[in-house]
Coordinates of C-alpha atoms in Angstrom, one line a residue:
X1 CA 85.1 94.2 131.0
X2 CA 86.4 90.9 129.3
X3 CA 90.1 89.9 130.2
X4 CA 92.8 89.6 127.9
X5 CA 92.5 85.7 127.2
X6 CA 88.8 86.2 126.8
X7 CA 89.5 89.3 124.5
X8 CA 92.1 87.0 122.4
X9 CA 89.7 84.1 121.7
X10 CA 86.9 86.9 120.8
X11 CA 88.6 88.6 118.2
X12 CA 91.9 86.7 117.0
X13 CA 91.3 84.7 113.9
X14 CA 94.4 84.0 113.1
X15 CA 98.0 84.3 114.0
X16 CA 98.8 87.5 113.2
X17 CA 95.7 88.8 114.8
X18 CA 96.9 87.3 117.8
X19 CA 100.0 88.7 117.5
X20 CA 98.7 92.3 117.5
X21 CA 96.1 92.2 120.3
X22 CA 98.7 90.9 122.7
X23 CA 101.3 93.8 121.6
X24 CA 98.5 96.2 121.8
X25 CA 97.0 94.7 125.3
X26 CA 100.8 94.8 126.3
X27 CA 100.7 98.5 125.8
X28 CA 97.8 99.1 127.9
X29 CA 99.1 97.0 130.7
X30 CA 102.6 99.3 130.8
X31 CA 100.1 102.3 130.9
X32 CA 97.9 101.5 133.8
X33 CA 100.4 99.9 135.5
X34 CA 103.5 102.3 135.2
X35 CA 101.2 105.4 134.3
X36 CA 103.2 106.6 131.4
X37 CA 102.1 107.0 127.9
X38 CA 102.4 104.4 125.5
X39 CA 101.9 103.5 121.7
X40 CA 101.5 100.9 119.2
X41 CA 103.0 100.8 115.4
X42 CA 100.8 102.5 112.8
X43 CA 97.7 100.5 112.2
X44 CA 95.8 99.6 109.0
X45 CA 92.2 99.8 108.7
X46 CA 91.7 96.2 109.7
X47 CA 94.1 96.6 112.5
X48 CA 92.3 99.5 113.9
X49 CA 89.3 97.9 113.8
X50 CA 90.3 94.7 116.2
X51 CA 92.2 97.1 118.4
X52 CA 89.1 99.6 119.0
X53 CA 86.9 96.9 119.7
X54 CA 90.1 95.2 122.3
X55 CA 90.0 98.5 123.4
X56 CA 86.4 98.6 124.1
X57 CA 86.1 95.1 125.4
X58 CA 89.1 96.0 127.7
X59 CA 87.0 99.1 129.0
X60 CA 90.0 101.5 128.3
X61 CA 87.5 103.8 126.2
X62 CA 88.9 106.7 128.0
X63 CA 92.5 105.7 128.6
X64 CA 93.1 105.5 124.6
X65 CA 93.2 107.9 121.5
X66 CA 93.9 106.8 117.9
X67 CA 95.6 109.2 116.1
X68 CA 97.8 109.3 112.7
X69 CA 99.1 113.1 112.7
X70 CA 96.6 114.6 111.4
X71 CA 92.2 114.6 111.2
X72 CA 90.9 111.4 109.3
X73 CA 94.0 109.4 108.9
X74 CA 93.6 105.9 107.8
X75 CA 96.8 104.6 109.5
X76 CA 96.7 105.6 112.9
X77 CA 98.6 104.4 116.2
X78 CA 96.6 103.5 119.6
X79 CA 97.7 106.1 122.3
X80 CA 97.3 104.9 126.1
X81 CA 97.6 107.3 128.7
X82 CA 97.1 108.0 132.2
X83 CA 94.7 109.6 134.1
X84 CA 96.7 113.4 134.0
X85 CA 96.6 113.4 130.3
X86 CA 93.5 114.8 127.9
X87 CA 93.4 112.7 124.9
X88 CA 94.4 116.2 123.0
X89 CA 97.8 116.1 125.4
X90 CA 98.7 112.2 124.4
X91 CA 97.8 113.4 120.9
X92 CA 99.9 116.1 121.2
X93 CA 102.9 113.8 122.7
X94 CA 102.3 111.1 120.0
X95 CA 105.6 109.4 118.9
X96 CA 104.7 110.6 115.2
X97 CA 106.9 112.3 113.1
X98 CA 105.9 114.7 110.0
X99 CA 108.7 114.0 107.2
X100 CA 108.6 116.2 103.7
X101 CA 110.1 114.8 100.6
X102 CA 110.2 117.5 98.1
X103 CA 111.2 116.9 94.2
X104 CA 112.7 118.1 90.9
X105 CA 109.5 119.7 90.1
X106 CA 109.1 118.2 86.5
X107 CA 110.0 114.6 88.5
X108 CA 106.5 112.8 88.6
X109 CA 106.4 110.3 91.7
X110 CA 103.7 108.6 93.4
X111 CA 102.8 107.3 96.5
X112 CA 104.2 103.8 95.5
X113 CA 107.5 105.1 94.4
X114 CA 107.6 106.8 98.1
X115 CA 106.3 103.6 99.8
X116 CA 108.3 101.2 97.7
X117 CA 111.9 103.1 98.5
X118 CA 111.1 103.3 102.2
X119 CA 110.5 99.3 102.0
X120 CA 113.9 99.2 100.1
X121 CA 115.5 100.9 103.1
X122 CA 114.3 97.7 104.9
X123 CA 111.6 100.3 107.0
X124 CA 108.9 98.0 108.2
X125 CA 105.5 99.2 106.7
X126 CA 104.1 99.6 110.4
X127 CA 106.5 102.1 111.3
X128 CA 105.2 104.5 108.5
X129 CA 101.5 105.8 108.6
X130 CA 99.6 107.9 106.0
X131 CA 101.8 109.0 102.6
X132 CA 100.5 112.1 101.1
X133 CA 101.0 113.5 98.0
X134 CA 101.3 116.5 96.5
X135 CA 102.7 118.7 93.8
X136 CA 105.9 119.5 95.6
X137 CA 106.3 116.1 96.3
X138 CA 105.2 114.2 99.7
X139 CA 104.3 114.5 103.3
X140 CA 105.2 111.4 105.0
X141 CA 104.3 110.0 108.5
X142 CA 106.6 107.9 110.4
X143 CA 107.4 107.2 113.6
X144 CA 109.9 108.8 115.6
X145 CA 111.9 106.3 116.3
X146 CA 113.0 105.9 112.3
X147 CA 112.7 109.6 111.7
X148 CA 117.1 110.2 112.4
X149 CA 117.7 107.2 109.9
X150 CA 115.3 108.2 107.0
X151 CA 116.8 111.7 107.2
X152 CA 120.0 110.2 106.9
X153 CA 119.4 108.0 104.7
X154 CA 116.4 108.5 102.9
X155 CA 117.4 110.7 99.5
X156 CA 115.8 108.7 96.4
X157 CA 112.3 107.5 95.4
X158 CA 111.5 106.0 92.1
X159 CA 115.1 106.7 90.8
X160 CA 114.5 110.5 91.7
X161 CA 116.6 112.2 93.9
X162 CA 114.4 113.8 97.0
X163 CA 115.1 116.4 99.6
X164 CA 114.2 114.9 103.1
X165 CA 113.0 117.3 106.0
X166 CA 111.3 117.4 109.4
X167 CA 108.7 119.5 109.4
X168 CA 106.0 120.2 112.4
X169 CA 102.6 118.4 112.2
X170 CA 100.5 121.2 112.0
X171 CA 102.8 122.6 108.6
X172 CA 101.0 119.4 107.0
X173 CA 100.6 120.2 103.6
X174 CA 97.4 118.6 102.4
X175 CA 98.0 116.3 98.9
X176 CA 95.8 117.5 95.9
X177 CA 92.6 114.8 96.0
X178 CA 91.1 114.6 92.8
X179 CA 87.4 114.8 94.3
X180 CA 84.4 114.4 92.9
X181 CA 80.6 114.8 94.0
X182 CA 78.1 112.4 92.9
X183 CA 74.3 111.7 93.6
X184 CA 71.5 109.0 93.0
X185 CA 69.4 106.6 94.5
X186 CA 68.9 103.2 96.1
X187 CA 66.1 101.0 97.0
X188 CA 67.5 101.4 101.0
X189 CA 70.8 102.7 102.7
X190 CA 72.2 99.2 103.2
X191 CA 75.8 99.6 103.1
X192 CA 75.8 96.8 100.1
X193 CA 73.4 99.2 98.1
X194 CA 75.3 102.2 99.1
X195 CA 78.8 101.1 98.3
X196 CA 77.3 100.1 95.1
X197 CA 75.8 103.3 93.9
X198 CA 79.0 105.0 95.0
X199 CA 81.7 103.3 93.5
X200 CA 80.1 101.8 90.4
X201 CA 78.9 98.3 91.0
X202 CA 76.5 96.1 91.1
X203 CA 74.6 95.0 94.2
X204 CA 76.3 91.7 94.1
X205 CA 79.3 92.9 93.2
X206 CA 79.1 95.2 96.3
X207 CA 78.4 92.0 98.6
X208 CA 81.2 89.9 97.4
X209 CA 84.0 93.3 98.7
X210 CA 82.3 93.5 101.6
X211 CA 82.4 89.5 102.4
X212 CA 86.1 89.8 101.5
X213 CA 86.3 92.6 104.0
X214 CA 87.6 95.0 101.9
X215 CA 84.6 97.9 102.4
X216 CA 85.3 100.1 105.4
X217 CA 82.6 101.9 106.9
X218 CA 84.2 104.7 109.2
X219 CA 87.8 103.1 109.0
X220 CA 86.6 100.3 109.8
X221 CA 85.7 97.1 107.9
X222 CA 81.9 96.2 108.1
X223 CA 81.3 92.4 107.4
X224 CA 77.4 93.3 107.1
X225 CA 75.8 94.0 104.0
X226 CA 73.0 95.4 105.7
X227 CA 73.8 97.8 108.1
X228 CA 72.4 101.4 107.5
X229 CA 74.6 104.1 106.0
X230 CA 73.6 107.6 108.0
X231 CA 74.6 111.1 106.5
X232 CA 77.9 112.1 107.6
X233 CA 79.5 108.4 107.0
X234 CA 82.6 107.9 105.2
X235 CA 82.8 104.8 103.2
X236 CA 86.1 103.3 101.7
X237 CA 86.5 100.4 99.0
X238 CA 89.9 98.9 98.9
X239 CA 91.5 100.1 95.6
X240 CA 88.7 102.0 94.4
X241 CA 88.7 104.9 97.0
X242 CA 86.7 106.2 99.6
X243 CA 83.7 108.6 99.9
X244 CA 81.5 110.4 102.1
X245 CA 77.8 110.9 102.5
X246 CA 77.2 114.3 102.4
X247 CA 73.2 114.5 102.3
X248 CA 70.2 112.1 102.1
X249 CA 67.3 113.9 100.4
X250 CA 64.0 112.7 99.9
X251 CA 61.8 109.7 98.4
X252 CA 61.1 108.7 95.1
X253 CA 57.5 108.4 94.5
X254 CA 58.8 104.2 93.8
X255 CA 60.2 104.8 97.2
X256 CA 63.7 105.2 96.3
X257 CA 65.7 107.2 98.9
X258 CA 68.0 110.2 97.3
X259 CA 72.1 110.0 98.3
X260 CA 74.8 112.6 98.0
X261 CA 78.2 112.0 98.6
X262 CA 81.8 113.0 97.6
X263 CA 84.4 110.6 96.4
X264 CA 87.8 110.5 96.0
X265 CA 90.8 107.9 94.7
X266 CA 93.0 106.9 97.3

């Protein structure tokens, strides 16, 4: 178990880093020490992945869930709790908000259209998580603390006039994900080779997103080109979209090993 200065000089690089661990170690502190639950602001990818490895440096496996509203959530808050909660209680008390925007239905808006009108509202981007959506228009995370004032306040996107409700988490209505399922081979299941053969590049090309940190492997970003993809992994390429390893077959006779994945734009 490192302590918080040690956990700070492992893993802040810069400012801002710094910034979040100590709001997040802050968070833990209240928990232990006032043994109430308590949250950060929606995370990114990046941010998820220096506050699971505070969290594991800080031995507080067990004292913390992440959790965005809903199964496989890219922006997701960190949940401390105490002792009498399950992870699936603190979940289940998250200060997370389900918000549905619905539409004209022959108005066409997109998730930057919803995102950019929330900004304009002057809603910082952490206190909104994963936008999704869908034909009807868009289910929207939030945190509860902003959920009164959107509702309020929150009746255009993209020059279109929306219908703003609160709706329970588990009435999520899932956005339509133009999916695809795709197949081939590669000479090993680096991650660099993978990523490649998934979203179209070349094996240098692949490197140079992953040295800029912008592949994630399981939501989180993977500076190593040659760690090995399993079955079941879910890869994501900032601006391109994200996939999932759904099988590894067998061996070309040039020893070649066989992928199968889905993939999806984000």
């Amino acid at each position: 178990m490192k302590t918080r200065p040690e956990i700070l000089r492992a893993l802040a690089a810069d400012e801002d880093d710094r910034l979040l661990l100590s709001r997040l170690l802050d968070r833990l502190e209240t928990c232990r020490s006032r043994a109430y639950m308590t949250a950060t602001r929606f995370l990114d990818p990046h941010e998820r992945a220096l506050a699971e490895e505070a969290v594991r440096l800080s031995g507080a496996w067990s004292e913390c869930v992440f959790f965005g509203g809903y199964t496989d959530a890219e922006r997701v808050t960190a949940l401390f709790f105490p002792d009498y909660l399950t992870p699936e209680q603190a979940a289940a008390d998250a200060p997370v908000a389900l918000l549905r925007a619905e539409k004209s239905p022959t108005d066409t808006l997109t998730h930057r259209d919803y995102l950019g009108a929330l900004m304009g509202l002057q809603i910082e981007r952490a206190m909104v998580g994963d936008i999704l959506v869908h034909e009807t228009g868009a289910d929207i995370f939030v945190l509860r603390e902003v959920a009164d004032f959107l509702l309020l306040n929150f009746g255009r996107a993209g020059r279109r006039r929306i219908t703003l409700s609160e709706v329970p988490l588990s009435d999520l209505r899932r956005a339509a994900v133009d999916e695809v399922e795709g197949e081939g081979s590669v000479a090993s299941l680096r991650l660099d080779s993978v990523a490649a053969l998934i979203f179209g590049l070349s094996r240098s090309q692949a490197q140079e997103q992953i040295a800029h940190g912008s592949v994630y492997l399981n939501h989180r970003a993977c500076p190593k080109p040659d760690h090995e993809v399993g079955e079941g992994d879910r890869i994501t390429l900032r601006g391109h979209g994200r996939a999932k390893v759904t099988a590894l077959g067998g061996v070309s006779r040039k020893g070649r090993q066989f992928v199968r994945f889905t993939k999806s734009k984000l």
